[in-house]
Amino acid sequence: WTTLIGPAVIAAVISSIVTVIGFFITTRAAKAMHREKLDFDRELAKCKVAADIALTEKKLALDRALADLKRRTELAEQVLADFYKARDLFEAARSIYAFAGEGGSRTRDANETPDETQSRNGLYAPDERLSKHIDFFSELHARRYRFMALFGIDAGKPFGSLLQAHNQIALATSALLDPRRKLRDEVREKYESQIWNYVENDPIKQIVTQAVIDIETICRPVLETKAV
């Protein structure tokens, strides 16, 4: 009996030891796996946060780019259309033909004869025609600084050219209507070529046409980008 009990006890003790060791190893392995899982989950969360931040930043950048393109496109379309209209208004206003009653809004000289009144009214007609569209020209020039903010300082030059053409017509009209000024024939011809569009090398038409070309150079690429 003693002979049989001895090995059984030893086996039981060894089995217990093996069980304890196995439990210890299993517990350590489980803890290690749990730590690794926590570390992995933590890194995964960090990567997800970083990816979300990067995606958000890209979305914001894209939204800003689209909003900027929309602003540039809408303004370019409006300004280009305004320049086309301005070109037509200058052309129509400077027609050499004056209708009855045109030019009558000017301030008259008390000593004018009927013939002088008719002649001076005809001279004043182009400036009067443009003055009827003063609101349009004011709105066009009001867009100049916003246009420069989006397209650069040089983008304001075509606006300045239109203003130059308008001012030249006004100054020429004033000079021709001033009874105190005795103009030489060549000077009178120069002023008349500015208020009317009958000469071949029309100085005002050249200024306005170049202004339209310059504004097209700025606006067309933006509008074509929109179309694409």
Coordinates of N, CA, C and O in Angstrom, one line a residue, residues 65-134:
A65 N -11.6 76.6 -51.3 CA -11.2 76.7 -52.7 C -12.5 76.8 -53.6 O -12.5 77.7 -54.5
L66 N -13.5 76.0 -53.3 CA -14.7 76.1 -54.1 C -15.4 77.4 -53.9 O -15.9 78.0 -54.8
A67 N -15.4 77.9 -52.6 CA -16.1 79.2 -52.3 C -15.3 80.3 -53.0 O -16.0 81.2 -53.6
D68 N -14.0 80.2 -53.0 CA -13.2 81.3 -53.7 C -13.4 81.2 -55.2 O -13.6 82.3 -55.8
L69 N -13.5 80.0 -55.8 CA -13.7 79.9 -57.2 C -15.1 80.5 -57.5 O -15.3 81.1 -58.6
K70 N -16.1 80.2 -56.7 CA -17.5 80.7 -56.9 C -17.5 82.2 -56.9 O -18.1 82.8 -57.8
R71 N -16.8 82.8 -55.9 CA -16.8 84.3 -55.8 C -16.1 84.9 -57.0 O -16.5 85.8 -57.6
R72 N -15.0 84.3 -57.4 CA -14.2 84.8 -58.6 C -15.0 84.7 -59.9 O -15.0 85.6 -60.7
T73 N -15.7 83.5 -60.0 CA -16.4 83.3 -61.2 C -17.6 84.2 -61.3 O -17.9 84.8 -62.4
E74 N -18.4 84.4 -60.2 CA -19.5 85.2 -60.3 C -19.1 86.7 -60.5 O -19.8 87.4 -61.3
L75 N -18.1 87.1 -59.9 CA -17.6 88.5 -60.1 C -17.1 88.7 -61.5 O -17.3 89.7 -62.2
A76 N -16.3 87.7 -62.0 CA -15.7 87.8 -63.4 C -16.9 87.9 -64.4 O -16.8 88.7 -65.4
E77 N -17.9 87.1 -64.2 CA -19.0 87.1 -65.2 C -19.7 88.4 -65.1 O -20.1 89.0 -66.2
Q78 N -20.0 89.0 -63.9 CA -20.7 90.2 -63.8 C -19.8 91.4 -64.4 O -20.4 92.2 -65.2
V79 N -18.6 91.4 -64.1 CA -17.7 92.5 -64.6 C -17.6 92.5 -66.1 O -17.6 93.5 -66.8
L80 N -17.4 91.3 -66.7 CA -17.2 91.1 -68.1 C -18.5 91.6 -68.8 O -18.4 92.3 -69.8
A81 N -19.6 91.2 -68.3 CA -20.9 91.6 -68.9 C -21.0 93.2 -68.8 O -21.5 93.8 -69.8
D82 N -20.6 93.7 -67.7 CA -20.7 95.2 -67.5 C -19.8 95.9 -68.6 O -20.2 96.9 -69.1
F83 N -18.6 95.4 -68.8 CA -17.7 96.0 -69.8 C -18.3 95.9 -71.2 O -18.1 96.9 -72.0
Y84 N -18.9 94.8 -71.5 CA -19.6 94.7 -72.8 C -20.7 95.8 -73.0 O -20.8 96.4 -74.0
K85 N -21.5 95.9 -71.9 CA -22.5 96.9 -71.9 C -22.0 98.3 -72.0 O -22.5 99.1 -72.8
A86 N -20.9 98.6 -71.3 CA -20.3 99.9 -71.3 C -19.8 100.2 -72.7 O -19.9 101.4 -73.2
R87 N -19.2 99.2 -73.4 CA -18.7 99.5 -74.7 C -19.8 99.9 -75.6 O -19.7 100.8 -76.4
D88 N -21.0 99.2 -75.5 CA -22.1 99.5 -76.3 C -22.7 100.9 -76.0 O -23.2 101.6 -76.9
L89 N -22.7 101.3 -74.7 CA -23.2 102.6 -74.3 C -22.3 103.7 -74.8 O -22.8 104.7 -75.3
F90 N -21.0 103.5 -74.8 CA -20.1 104.5 -75.4 C -20.4 104.7 -76.9 O -20.4 105.8 -77.4
E91 N -20.5 103.5 -77.5 CA -20.7 103.6 -79.0 C -22.0 104.3 -79.3 O -22.1 105.2 -80.2
A92 N -23.1 104.0 -78.6 CA -24.4 104.6 -78.9 C -24.4 106.1 -78.5 O -25.0 106.9 -79.2
A93 N -23.8 106.4 -77.4 CA -23.8 107.8 -76.9 C -23.0 108.7 -77.8 O -23.4 109.9 -77.9
R94 N -22.0 108.2 -78.5 CA -21.2 109.1 -79.3 C -21.6 109.1 -80.8 O -20.8 109.6 -81.6
S95 N -22.8 108.6 -81.0 CA -23.3 108.7 -82.4 C -23.4 110.2 -82.8 O -23.9 111.1 -82.0
I96 N -23.0 110.5 -84.0 CA -23.0 111.9 -84.5 C -24.4 112.5 -84.7 O -24.6 113.7 -84.8
Y97 N -25.4 111.6 -84.8 CA -26.8 112.0 -85.0 C -27.4 112.3 -83.7 O -27.4 111.5 -82.8
A98 N -28.0 113.5 -83.6 CA -28.7 113.9 -82.4 C -30.2 114.1 -82.7 O -30.6 114.7 -83.7
F99 N -31.1 113.6 -81.8 CA -32.5 113.8 -82.0 C -33.0 115.1 -81.4 O -32.3 115.7 -80.6
A100 N -34.2 115.5 -81.9 CA -34.8 116.7 -81.4 C -34.9 116.6 -79.8 O -35.4 115.6 -79.3
G101 N -34.5 117.6 -79.2 CA -34.7 117.7 -77.7 C -33.4 117.2 -77.0 O -33.3 117.5 -75.8
E102 N -32.6 116.5 -77.6 CA -31.4 116.0 -77.0 C -30.4 117.2 -76.7 O -30.3 118.1 -77.5
G103 N -29.7 117.1 -75.5 CA -28.8 118.1 -75.1 C -29.5 119.3 -74.4 O -28.8 120.2 -73.9
G104 N -30.8 119.2 -74.3 CA -31.5 120.3 -73.7 C -31.4 120.4 -72.2 O -31.9 121.4 -71.6
S105 N -30.8 119.4 -71.5 CA -30.7 119.4 -70.1 C -29.5 120.2 -69.6 O -29.3 120.4 -68.4
R106 N -28.7 120.7 -70.5 CA -27.5 121.5 -70.1 C -27.8 122.9 -69.6 O -29.0 123.4 -69.8
T107 N -26.9 123.5 -68.9 CA -27.1 124.9 -68.4 C -26.8 125.8 -69.6 O -25.7 125.8 -70.2
R108 N -27.8 126.7 -70.0 CA -27.6 127.5 -71.1 C -27.1 128.9 -70.8 O -27.3 129.4 -69.6
D109 N -26.4 129.5 -71.7 CA -26.0 130.9 -71.6 C -27.2 131.8 -71.9 O -27.9 131.6 -72.8
A110 N -27.3 132.8 -71.1 CA -28.5 133.7 -71.2 C -28.5 134.4 -72.6 O -29.5 134.9 -73.1
N111 N -27.3 134.6 -73.2 CA -27.2 135.4 -74.4 C -27.2 134.5 -75.7 O -26.8 135.0 -76.8
E112 N -27.5 133.2 -75.5 CA -27.4 132.3 -76.7 C -28.5 132.7 -77.7 O -29.6 133.0 -77.4
T113 N -28.1 132.6 -79.0 CA -29.1 132.7 -80.1 C -29.7 131.3 -80.3 O -29.1 130.3 -79.9
P114 N -30.8 131.2 -81.0 CA -31.4 129.9 -81.3 C -30.5 129.0 -82.0 O -30.4 127.8 -81.7
D115 N -29.7 129.5 -83.0 CA -28.7 128.7 -83.7 C -27.6 128.2 -82.7 O -27.2 127.0 -82.8
E116 N -27.2 129.0 -81.8 CA -26.1 128.6 -80.9 C -26.7 127.5 -79.9 O -26.0 126.6 -79.6
T117 N -28.0 127.7 -79.5 CA -28.6 126.7 -78.7 C -28.7 125.4 -79.3 O -28.3 124.3 -78.7
Q118 N -29.1 125.3 -80.6 CA -29.2 124.1 -81.3 C -27.8 123.4 -81.5 O -27.6 122.2 -81.3
S119 N -26.8 124.2 -81.8 CA -25.5 123.7 -82.0 C -24.9 123.2 -80.7 O -24.3 122.1 -80.7
R120 N -25.1 123.9 -79.6 CA -24.5 123.5 -78.3 C -25.2 122.3 -77.8 O -24.6 121.5 -77.1
N121 N -26.5 122.3 -78.0 CA -27.3 121.1 -77.6 C -26.7 119.8 -78.3 O -26.6 118.8 -77.6
G122 N -26.4 120.0 -79.5 CA -25.9 118.8 -80.3 C -24.5 118.4 -79.7 O -24.2 117.2 -79.6
L123 N -23.7 119.4 -79.3 CA -22.4 119.1 -78.7 C -22.6 118.4 -77.4 O -21.7 117.6 -77.0
Y124 N -23.6 118.8 -76.7 CA -23.8 118.2 -75.3 C -24.5 116.9 -75.3 O -24.4 116.1 -74.3
A125 N -25.1 116.5 -76.4 CA -25.9 115.3 -76.5 C -25.1 114.0 -76.1 O -25.6 113.2 -75.3
P126 N -23.9 113.8 -76.5 CA -23.1 112.6 -76.1 C -22.9 112.5 -74.6 O -23.2 111.4 -74.0
D127 N -22.5 113.6 -74.0 CA -22.3 113.6 -72.5 C -23.7 113.3 -71.8 O -23.7 112.7 -70.8
E128 N -24.7 113.9 -72.3 CA -26.0 113.8 -71.7 C -26.5 112.3 -71.8 O -27.1 111.8 -70.9
R129 N -26.2 111.7 -72.9 CA -26.6 110.3 -73.1 C -25.9 109.4 -72.1 O -26.5 108.5 -71.5
L130 N -24.6 109.6 -71.9 CA -23.9 108.8 -70.9 C -24.4 109.1 -69.5 O -24.4 108.2 -68.7
S131 N -24.7 110.4 -69.3 CA -25.2 110.7 -67.9 C -26.5 110.0 -67.5 O -26.7 109.8 -66.3
K132 N -27.2 109.6 -68.5 CA -28.5 108.9 -68.2 C -28.2 107.5 -67.6 O -29.0 106.9 -67.0
H133 N -26.9 107.0 -67.8 CA -26.5 105.7 -67.3 C -25.5 105.8 -66.2 O -24.7 104.9 -65.9
I134 N -25.6 107.0 -65.4 CA -24.6 107.2 -64.4 C -24.7 106.1 -63.3 O -23.7 105.8 -62.7

